[in-house]
Short mmCIF file of C-alpha atoms in Angstrom, two decimals:
data_model
loop_
_atom_site.label_atom_id
_atom_site.label_comp_id
_atom_site.label_asym_id
_atom_site.label_seq_id
_atom_site.Cartn_x
_atom_site.Cartn_y
_atom_site.Cartn_z
CA UNK A 1 -11.80 14.39 14.89
CA UNK A 2 -12.79 16.43 11.84
CA UNK A 3 -15.25 15.23 9.21
CA UNK A 4 -12.36 14.27 6.93
CA UNK A 5 -10.58 12.40 9.72
CA UNK A 6 -13.80 10.56 10.58
CA UNK A 7 -14.22 9.61 6.94
CA UNK A 8 -10.65 8.34 6.64
CA UNK A 9 -11.00 6.33 9.83
CA UNK A 10 -14.21 4.81 8.50
CA UNK A 11 -12.44 4.03 5.18
CA UNK A 12 -9.56 2.22 6.94
CA UNK A 13 -11.99 0.39 9.22
CA UNK A 14 -13.99 -0.79 6.17
CA UNK A 15 -10.74 -1.77 4.45
CA UNK A 16 -9.82 -3.91 7.45
CA UNK A 17 -13.28 -5.52 7.41
CA UNK A 18 -12.93 -6.15 3.67
CA UNK A 19 -9.61 -7.92 4.13
CA UNK A 20 -11.05 -10.12 6.87
CA UNK A 21 -14.36 -11.08 5.23
CA UNK A 22 -14.10 -10.87 1.44
CA UNK A 23 -13.11 -14.03 -0.40
CA UNK A 24 -11.30 -11.93 -3.02
CA UNK A 25 -8.94 -10.76 -0.25
CA UNK A 26 -8.00 -14.28 0.91
CA UNK A 27 -4.58 -14.24 -0.80
CA UNK A 28 -3.96 -10.78 0.65
CA UNK A 29 -4.61 -11.98 4.20
CA UNK A 30 -2.33 -14.98 3.63
CA UNK A 31 0.59 -12.67 2.75
CA UNK A 32 -0.06 -9.73 5.09
CA UNK A 33 -1.11 -9.46 8.70
CA UNK A 34 -2.91 -6.26 9.52
CA UNK A 35 -4.37 -5.03 12.76
CA UNK A 36 -7.64 -3.16 13.17
CA UNK A 37 -7.09 0.57 12.58
CA UNK A 38 -6.73 2.95 15.51
CA UNK A 39 -8.39 6.40 15.43
CA UNK A 40 -4.96 8.08 15.18
CA UNK A 41 -4.60 6.60 11.66
CA UNK A 42 -6.72 9.42 10.23
CA UNK A 43 -5.28 12.48 11.93
CA UNK A 44 -2.69 13.77 9.45
CA UNK A 45 -2.59 14.81 5.80
CA UNK A 46 -1.02 11.43 4.93
CA UNK A 47 -2.59 8.63 6.91
CA UNK A 48 -1.14 5.20 6.35
CA UNK A 49 -1.99 1.61 7.15
CA UNK A 50 1.06 -0.63 7.68
CA UNK A 51 1.03 -4.08 6.09
CA UNK A 52 3.03 -6.52 8.17
CA UNK A 53 5.40 -8.18 5.70
CA UNK A 54 7.50 -10.14 8.17
CA UNK A 55 10.68 -8.55 6.81
CA UNK A 56 13.07 -6.05 8.36
CA UNK A 57 14.49 -5.15 4.93
CA UNK A 58 11.38 -3.47 3.60
CA UNK A 59 8.04 -2.09 4.72
CA UNK A 60 4.84 -1.73 2.73
CA UNK A 61 2.06 0.71 3.54
CA UNK A 62 -1.37 1.56 2.20
CA UNK A 63 -1.47 5.32 2.37
CA UNK A 64 -3.98 8.08 1.75
CA UNK A 65 -2.80 11.62 1.04
CA UNK A 66 -4.86 14.78 0.97
CA UNK A 67 -3.01 17.52 -0.89
CA UNK A 68 -4.53 18.97 -2.96
CA UNK A 69 -6.64 15.98 -4.10
CA UNK A 70 -7.10 12.62 -2.44
CA UNK A 71 -4.71 9.90 -3.61
CA UNK A 72 -4.49 6.33 -2.48
CA UNK A 73 -0.90 5.13 -2.46
CA UNK A 74 1.06 1.98 -1.95
CA UNK A 75 4.39 2.97 -0.44
CA UNK A 76 7.31 0.59 -0.35
CA UNK A 77 10.27 1.51 1.85
CA UNK A 78 13.44 -0.50 1.18
CA UNK A 79 15.76 -0.29 4.16
CA UNK A 80 19.48 -0.46 3.47
CA UNK A 81 19.25 -3.26 0.91
CA UNK A 82 21.04 -2.10 -2.25
CA UNK A 83 20.82 -5.57 -3.85
CA UNK A 84 17.02 -5.68 -3.59
CA UNK A 85 16.78 -2.09 -4.77
CA UNK A 86 18.99 -2.88 -7.79
CA UNK A 87 16.87 -5.93 -8.65
CA UNK A 88 13.64 -3.91 -8.49
CA UNK A 89 15.19 -1.07 -10.48
CA UNK A 90 16.28 -3.51 -13.19
CA UNK A 91 12.69 -4.80 -13.39
CA UNK A 92 11.00 -1.41 -13.00
CA UNK A 93 9.34 -1.55 -16.44
CA UNK A 94 7.87 -4.97 -15.68
CA UNK A 95 6.59 -3.83 -12.28
CA UNK A 96 5.11 -0.62 -13.68
CA UNK A 97 3.48 -2.54 -16.53
CA UNK A 98 1.45 -4.50 -13.96
CA UNK A 99 0.69 -1.76 -11.40
CA UNK A 100 1.05 1.42 -13.39
CA UNK A 101 3.63 4.19 -13.37
CA UNK A 102 5.34 4.73 -10.02
CA UNK A 103 5.02 8.34 -8.94
CA UNK A 104 8.29 8.27 -7.02
CA UNK A 105 11.48 6.25 -6.91
CA UNK A 106 13.58 8.23 -4.47
CA UNK A 107 15.94 8.09 -1.54
CA UNK A 108 13.97 9.75 1.22
CA UNK A 109 15.80 9.40 4.51
CA UNK A 110 19.21 8.03 5.38
CA UNK A 111 19.47 4.61 3.79
CA UNK A 112 15.76 4.17 3.05
CA UNK A 113 14.62 4.20 -0.56
CA UNK A 114 10.92 4.79 -1.24
CA UNK A 115 8.77 3.74 -4.20
CA UNK A 116 5.21 5.07 -4.40
CA UNK A 117 2.39 3.92 -6.66
CA UNK A 118 -0.75 6.12 -6.65
CA UNK A 119 -4.37 5.96 -7.60
CA UNK A 120 -7.03 8.67 -7.45
CA UNK A 121 -9.53 8.09 -4.68
CA UNK A 122 -12.99 9.56 -4.19
CA UNK A 123 -13.08 9.33 -0.42
CA UNK A 124 -16.57 10.78 -0.11
CA UNK A 125 -18.06 8.15 -2.46
CA UNK A 126 -18.48 5.12 -0.22
CA UNK A 127 -19.76 3.12 -3.20
CA UNK A 128 -16.29 3.40 -4.78
CA UNK A 129 -14.41 2.16 -1.72
CA UNK A 130 -14.51 -1.52 -2.63
CA UNK A 131 -12.79 -0.76 -5.93
CA UNK A 132 -10.06 1.03 -3.96
CA UNK A 133 -9.77 -1.87 -1.51
CA UNK A 134 -9.34 -4.21 -4.48
CA UNK A 135 -6.63 -1.92 -5.90
CA UNK A 136 -4.73 -1.96 -2.61
CA UNK A 137 -4.95 -5.73 -2.22
CA UNK A 138 -4.12 -6.62 -5.84
CA UNK A 139 -1.15 -4.30 -6.09
CA UNK A 140 0.22 -5.06 -2.62
CA UNK A 141 0.32 -8.70 -3.74
CA UNK A 142 2.09 -7.74 -6.97
CA UNK A 143 4.72 -5.80 -5.01
CA UNK A 144 5.10 -8.69 -2.57
CA UNK A 145 5.57 -11.09 -5.51
CA UNK A 146 8.35 -8.90 -6.93
CA UNK A 147 10.01 -8.58 -3.53
CA UNK A 148 9.98 -12.33 -2.97
CA UNK A 149 11.18 -12.98 -6.49
CA UNK A 150 14.18 -10.66 -6.33
CA UNK A 151 15.39 -10.63 -2.76
CA UNK A 152 18.38 -12.74 -1.80
#
């Protein structure tokens, strides 16, 4: 693996450890089941960490993109559920008020609609990682709350 891939793998590994050991992440671990990261998680320009939501109608991912700068994203894929999509769209302002502006609300493939929220990430500053872990956990819970609130 390259230096960047090693660093991303270390980041995801530390994120997993954070979710398993930090009391601030307790609510996160109650809502999401995540597995330890595999080395392949860091090998592309957009590595992602799936959060097991227990639903076939949507998927939520923690994602890290490198192009041209490093961004940490939460990506929500809504799969062929126009009612849920309509509910979220109607409450977009409320959702964005809590998380921040969504960078994308778009139909990406077939019947999957993707919403992406982003945050800048200084991957090389290990001292800043916990703040990023907190951002992932807090905002994944916010998205989960909205999904549970508006799905049928």
